[in-house]
PDB file of C-alpha atoms in Angstrom:
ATOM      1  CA  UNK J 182      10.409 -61.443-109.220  1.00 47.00           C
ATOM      2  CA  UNK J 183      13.984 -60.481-109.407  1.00 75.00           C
ATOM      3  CA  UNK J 184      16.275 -61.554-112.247  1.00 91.00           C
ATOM      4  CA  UNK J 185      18.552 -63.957-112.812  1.00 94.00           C
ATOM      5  CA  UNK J 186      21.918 -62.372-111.650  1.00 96.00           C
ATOM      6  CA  UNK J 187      19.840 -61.123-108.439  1.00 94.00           C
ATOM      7  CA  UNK J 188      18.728 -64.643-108.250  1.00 95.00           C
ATOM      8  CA  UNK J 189      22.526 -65.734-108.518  1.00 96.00           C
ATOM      9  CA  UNK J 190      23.473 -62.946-105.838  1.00 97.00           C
ATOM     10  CA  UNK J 191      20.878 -64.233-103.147  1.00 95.00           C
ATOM     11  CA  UNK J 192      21.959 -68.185-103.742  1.00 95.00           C
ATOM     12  CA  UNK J 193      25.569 -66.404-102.993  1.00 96.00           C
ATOM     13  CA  UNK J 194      23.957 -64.882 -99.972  1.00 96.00           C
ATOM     14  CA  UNK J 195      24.773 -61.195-100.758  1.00 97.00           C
ATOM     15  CA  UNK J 196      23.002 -58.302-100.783  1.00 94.00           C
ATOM     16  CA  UNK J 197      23.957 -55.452-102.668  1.00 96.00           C
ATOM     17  CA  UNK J 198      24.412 -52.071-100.836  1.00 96.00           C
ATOM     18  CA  UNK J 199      23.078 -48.733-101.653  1.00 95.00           C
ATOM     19  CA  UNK J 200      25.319 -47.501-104.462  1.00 96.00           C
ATOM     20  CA  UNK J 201      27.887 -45.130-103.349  1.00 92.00           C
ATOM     21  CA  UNK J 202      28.738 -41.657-104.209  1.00 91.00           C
ATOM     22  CA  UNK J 203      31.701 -40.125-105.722  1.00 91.00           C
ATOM     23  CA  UNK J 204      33.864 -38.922-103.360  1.00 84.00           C
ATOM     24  CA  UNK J 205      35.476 -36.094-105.793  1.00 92.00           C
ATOM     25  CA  UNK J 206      34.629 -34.377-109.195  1.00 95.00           C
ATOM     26  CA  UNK J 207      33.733 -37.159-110.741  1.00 96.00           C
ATOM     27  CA  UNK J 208      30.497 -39.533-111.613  1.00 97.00           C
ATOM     28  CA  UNK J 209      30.256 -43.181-110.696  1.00 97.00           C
ATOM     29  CA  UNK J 210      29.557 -44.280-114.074  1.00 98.00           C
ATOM     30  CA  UNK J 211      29.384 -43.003-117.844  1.00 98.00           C
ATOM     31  CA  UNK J 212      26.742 -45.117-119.732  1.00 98.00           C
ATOM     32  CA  UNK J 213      28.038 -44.406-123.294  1.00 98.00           C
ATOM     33  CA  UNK J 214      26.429 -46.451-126.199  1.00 97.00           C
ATOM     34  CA  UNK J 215      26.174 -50.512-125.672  1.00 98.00           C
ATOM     35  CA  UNK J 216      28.977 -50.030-122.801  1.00 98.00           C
ATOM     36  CA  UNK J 217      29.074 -48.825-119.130  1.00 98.00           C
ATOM     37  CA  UNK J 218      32.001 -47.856-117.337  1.00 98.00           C
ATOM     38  CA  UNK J 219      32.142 -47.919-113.621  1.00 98.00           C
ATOM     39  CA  UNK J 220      34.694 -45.790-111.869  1.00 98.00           C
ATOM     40  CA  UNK J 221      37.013 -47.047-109.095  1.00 98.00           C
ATOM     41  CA  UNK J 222      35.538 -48.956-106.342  1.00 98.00           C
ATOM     42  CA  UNK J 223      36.980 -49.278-102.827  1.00 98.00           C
ATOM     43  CA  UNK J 224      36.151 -52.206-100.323  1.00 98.00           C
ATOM     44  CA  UNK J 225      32.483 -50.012 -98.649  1.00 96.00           C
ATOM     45  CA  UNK J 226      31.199 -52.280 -96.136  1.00 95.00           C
ATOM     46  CA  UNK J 227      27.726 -51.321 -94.667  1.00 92.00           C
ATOM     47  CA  UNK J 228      29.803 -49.903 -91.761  1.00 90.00           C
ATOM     48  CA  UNK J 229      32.200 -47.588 -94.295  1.00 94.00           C
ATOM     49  CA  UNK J 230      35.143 -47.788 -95.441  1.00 96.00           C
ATOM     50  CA  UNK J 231      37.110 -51.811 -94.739  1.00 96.00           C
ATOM     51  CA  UNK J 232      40.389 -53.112 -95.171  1.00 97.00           C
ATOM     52  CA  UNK J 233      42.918 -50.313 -94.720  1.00 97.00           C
ATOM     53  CA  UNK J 234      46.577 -51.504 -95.382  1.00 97.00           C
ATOM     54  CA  UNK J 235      49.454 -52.700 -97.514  1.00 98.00           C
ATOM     55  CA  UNK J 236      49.370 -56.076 -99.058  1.00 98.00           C
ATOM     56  CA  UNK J 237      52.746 -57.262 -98.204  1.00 98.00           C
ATOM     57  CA  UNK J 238      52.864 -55.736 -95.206  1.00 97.00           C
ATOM     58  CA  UNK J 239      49.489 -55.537 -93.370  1.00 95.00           C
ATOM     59  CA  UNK J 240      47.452 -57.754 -95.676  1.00 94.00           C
ATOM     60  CA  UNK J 241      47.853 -61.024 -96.990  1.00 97.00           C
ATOM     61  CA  UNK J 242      46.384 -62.495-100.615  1.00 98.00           C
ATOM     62  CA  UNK J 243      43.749 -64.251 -99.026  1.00 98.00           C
ATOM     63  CA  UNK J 244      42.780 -60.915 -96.960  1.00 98.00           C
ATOM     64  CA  UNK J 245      43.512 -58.737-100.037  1.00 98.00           C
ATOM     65  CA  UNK J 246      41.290 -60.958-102.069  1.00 98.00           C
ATOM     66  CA  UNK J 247      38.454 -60.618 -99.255  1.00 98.00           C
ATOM     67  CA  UNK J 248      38.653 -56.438-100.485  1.00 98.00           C
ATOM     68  CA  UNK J 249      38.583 -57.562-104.108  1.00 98.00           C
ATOM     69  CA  UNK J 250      35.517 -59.756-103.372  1.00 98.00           C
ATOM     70  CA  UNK J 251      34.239 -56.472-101.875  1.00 98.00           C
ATOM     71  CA  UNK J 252      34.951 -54.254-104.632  1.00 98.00           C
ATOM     72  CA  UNK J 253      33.670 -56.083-107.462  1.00 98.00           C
ATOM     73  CA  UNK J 254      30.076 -56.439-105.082  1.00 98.00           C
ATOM     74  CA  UNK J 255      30.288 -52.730-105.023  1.00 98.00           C
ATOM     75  CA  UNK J 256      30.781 -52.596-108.985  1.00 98.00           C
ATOM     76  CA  UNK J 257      27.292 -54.561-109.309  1.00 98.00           C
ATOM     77  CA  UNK J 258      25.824 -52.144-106.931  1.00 98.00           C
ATOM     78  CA  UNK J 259      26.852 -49.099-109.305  1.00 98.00           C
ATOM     79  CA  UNK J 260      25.558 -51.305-112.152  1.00 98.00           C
ATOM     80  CA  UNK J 261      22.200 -51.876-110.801  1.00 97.00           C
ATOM     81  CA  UNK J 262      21.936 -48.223-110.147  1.00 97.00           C
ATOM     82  CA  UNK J 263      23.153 -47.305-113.732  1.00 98.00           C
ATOM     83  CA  UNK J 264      20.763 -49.832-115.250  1.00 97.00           C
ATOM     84  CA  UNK J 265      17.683 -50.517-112.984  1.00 96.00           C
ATOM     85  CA  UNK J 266      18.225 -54.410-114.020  1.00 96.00           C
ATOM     86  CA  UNK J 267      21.335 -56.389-113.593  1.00 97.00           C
ATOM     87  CA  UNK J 268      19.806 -58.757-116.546  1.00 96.00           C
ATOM     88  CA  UNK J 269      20.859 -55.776-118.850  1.00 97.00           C
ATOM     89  CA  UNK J 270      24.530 -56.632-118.679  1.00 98.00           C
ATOM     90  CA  UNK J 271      25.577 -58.252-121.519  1.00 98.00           C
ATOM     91  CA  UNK J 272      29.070 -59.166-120.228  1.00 98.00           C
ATOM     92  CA  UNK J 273      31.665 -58.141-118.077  1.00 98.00           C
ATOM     93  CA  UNK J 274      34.309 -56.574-120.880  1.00 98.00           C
ATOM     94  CA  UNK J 275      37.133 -56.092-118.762  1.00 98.00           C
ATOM     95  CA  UNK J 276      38.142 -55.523-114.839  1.00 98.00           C
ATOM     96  CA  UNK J 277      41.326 -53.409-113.967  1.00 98.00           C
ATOM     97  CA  UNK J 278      42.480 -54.143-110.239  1.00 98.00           C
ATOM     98  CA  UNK J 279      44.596 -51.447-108.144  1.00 98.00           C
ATOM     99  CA  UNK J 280      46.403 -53.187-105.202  1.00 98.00           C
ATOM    100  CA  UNK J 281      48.060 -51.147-102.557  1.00 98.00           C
ATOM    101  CA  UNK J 282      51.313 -53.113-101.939  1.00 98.00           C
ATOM    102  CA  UNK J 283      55.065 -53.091-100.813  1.00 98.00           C
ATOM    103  CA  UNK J 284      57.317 -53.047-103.950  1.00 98.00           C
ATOM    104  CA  UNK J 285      58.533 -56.457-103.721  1.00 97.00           C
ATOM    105  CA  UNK J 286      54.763 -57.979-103.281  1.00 98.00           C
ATOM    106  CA  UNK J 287      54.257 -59.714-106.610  1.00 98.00           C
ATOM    107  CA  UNK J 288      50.531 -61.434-105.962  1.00 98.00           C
ATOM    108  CA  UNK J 289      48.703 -58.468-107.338  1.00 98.00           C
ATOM    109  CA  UNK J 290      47.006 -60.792-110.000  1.00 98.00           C
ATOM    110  CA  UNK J 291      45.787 -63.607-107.405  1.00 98.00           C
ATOM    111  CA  UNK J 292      44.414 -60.580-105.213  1.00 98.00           C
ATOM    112  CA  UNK J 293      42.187 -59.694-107.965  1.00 98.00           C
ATOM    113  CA  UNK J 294      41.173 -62.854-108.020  1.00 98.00           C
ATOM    114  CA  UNK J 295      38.735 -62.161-105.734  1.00 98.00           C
ATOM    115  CA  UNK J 296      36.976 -59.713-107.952  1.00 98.00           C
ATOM    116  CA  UNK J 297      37.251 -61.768-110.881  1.00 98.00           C
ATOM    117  CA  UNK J 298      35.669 -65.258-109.237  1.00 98.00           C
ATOM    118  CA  UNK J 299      33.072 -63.449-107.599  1.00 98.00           C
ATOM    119  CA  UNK J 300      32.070 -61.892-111.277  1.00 98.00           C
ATOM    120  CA  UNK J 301      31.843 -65.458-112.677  1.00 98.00           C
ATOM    121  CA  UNK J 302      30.296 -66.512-109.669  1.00 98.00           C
ATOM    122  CA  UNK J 303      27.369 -63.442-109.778  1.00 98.00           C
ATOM    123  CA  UNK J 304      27.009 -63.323-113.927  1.00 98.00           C
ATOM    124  CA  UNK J 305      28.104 -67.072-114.865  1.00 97.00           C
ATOM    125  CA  UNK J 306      29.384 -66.879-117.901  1.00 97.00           C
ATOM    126  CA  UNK J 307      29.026 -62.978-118.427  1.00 97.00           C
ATOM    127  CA  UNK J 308      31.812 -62.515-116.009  1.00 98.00           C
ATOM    128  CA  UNK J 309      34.578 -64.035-118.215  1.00 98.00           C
ATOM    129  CA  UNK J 310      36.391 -61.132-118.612  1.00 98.00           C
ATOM    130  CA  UNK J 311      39.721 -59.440-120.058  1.00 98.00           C
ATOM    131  CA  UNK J 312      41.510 -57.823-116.891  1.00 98.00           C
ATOM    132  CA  UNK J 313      45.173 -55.944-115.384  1.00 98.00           C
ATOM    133  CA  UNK J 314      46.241 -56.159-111.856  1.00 98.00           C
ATOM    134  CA  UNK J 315      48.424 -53.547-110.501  1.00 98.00           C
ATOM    135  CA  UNK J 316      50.279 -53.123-107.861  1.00 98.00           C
ATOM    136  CA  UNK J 317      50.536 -49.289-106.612  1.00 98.00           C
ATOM    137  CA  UNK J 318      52.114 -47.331-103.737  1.00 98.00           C
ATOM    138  CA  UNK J 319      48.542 -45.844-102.447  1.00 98.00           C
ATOM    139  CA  UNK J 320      45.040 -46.035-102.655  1.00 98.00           C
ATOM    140  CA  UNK J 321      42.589 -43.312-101.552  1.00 96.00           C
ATOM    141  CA  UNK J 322      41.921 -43.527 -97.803  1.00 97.00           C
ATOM    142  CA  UNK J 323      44.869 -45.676 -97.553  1.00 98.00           C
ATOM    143  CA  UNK J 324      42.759 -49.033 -98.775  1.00 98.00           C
ATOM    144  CA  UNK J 325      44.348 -52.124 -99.658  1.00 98.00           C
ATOM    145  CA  UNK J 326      42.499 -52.635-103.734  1.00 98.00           C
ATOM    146  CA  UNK J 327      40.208 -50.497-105.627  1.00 98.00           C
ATOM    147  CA  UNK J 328      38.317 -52.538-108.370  1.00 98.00           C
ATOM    148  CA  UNK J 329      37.053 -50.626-111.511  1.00 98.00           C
ATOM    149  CA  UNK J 330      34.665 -52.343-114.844  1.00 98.00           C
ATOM    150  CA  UNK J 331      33.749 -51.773-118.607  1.00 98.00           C
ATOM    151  CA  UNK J 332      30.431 -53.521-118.844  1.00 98.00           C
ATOM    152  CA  UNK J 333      28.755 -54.284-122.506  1.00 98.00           C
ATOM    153  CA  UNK J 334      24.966 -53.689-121.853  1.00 98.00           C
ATOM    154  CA  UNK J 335      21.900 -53.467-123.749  1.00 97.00           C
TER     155      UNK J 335
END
C-alpha cells in the first residue's frame, strides 16, 4: 500500500515521472543530515522538455504557473528517488522559484504559486513553506521557471 502523500498524489490524479538526471556536473540532490536539497527543476513533461518562453512576453501567470505546477511535481519525483518513501519528508523547509521574464514583468511571486499550492496540495500541511521568487533573464534550454527545495526528512 502506498503512503499517504502517494495517496494524496493519486486523489490529485498525478503520477510522478521517472526522476531525471542532471544535465551537467552536478547531482540531483545532496541528502545531508535531517535535510535534503533538491537541485533546480525545469518543467519535464513525459514528452521532454515543456513550456519554453518569457513570462511577459510568451507566457502568461496562469501559463507560467502551469510550469511551476510542473516543477514542484518534478521536485517530489527527485524526493522519492532520494528517499524511497515520500512519508519520510518531514516538511517542505523552503522553495526558491526562478522565472524567466521581461524586466518589467513583476508576477514572479504568483507564478510560483503554482509550485507552492501544489506542495500544500501533495504534503498538506508539510508543504507550508518559507520561499523567494525571482525573476531572471534566462533559464537553461530557454524554459519559462525552474523550481528548486530544502526538504527536512527523517
Amino acid at each position: 500500500m502506498s503512503g499517504e502523500i502517494e495517496q494524496r498524489l493519486a486523489a490529485l490524479g498525478v503520477t510522478l515521472p521517472q526522476a531525471a538526471a542532471p544535465a551537467a556536473n552536478y547531482v540531483p540532490f545532496v541528502r545531508t543530515g535531517s535535510q535534503l536539497f533538491i537541485s533546480g527543476q525545469i518543467p519535464m513533461g513525459p514528452n521532454g522538455i515543456e513550456h519554453k518562453g518569457k513570462l511577459g512576453a510568451d507566457y502568461g501567470v496562469e501559463q507560467g504557473q502551469v510550469a511551476a505546477r510542473l516543477c514542484a511535481i518534478n521536485l517530489l519525483a527527485q524526493a522519492k528517488a532520494a528517499l524511497g518513501d515520500l512519508d519520510k519528508v518531514v516538511r517542505l523547509v523552503k522553495l526558491v522559484g526562478f522565472v524567466n521574464c521581461t524586466p518589467d514583468f513583476g508576477d514572479q511571486p504568483k507564478v510560483v504559486n503554482g509550485a507552492s499550492d501544489f506542495m500544500v496540495e501533495a504534503l498538506g500541511e508539510k508543504g507550508r513553506h518559507a520561499r523567494s521568487a525571482v525573476g531572471v533573464a534566462a533559464l537553461p534550454f530557454g524554459v519559462a521557471v525552474e523550481v528548486e527545495a530544502i526538504f527536512e526528512v527523517s
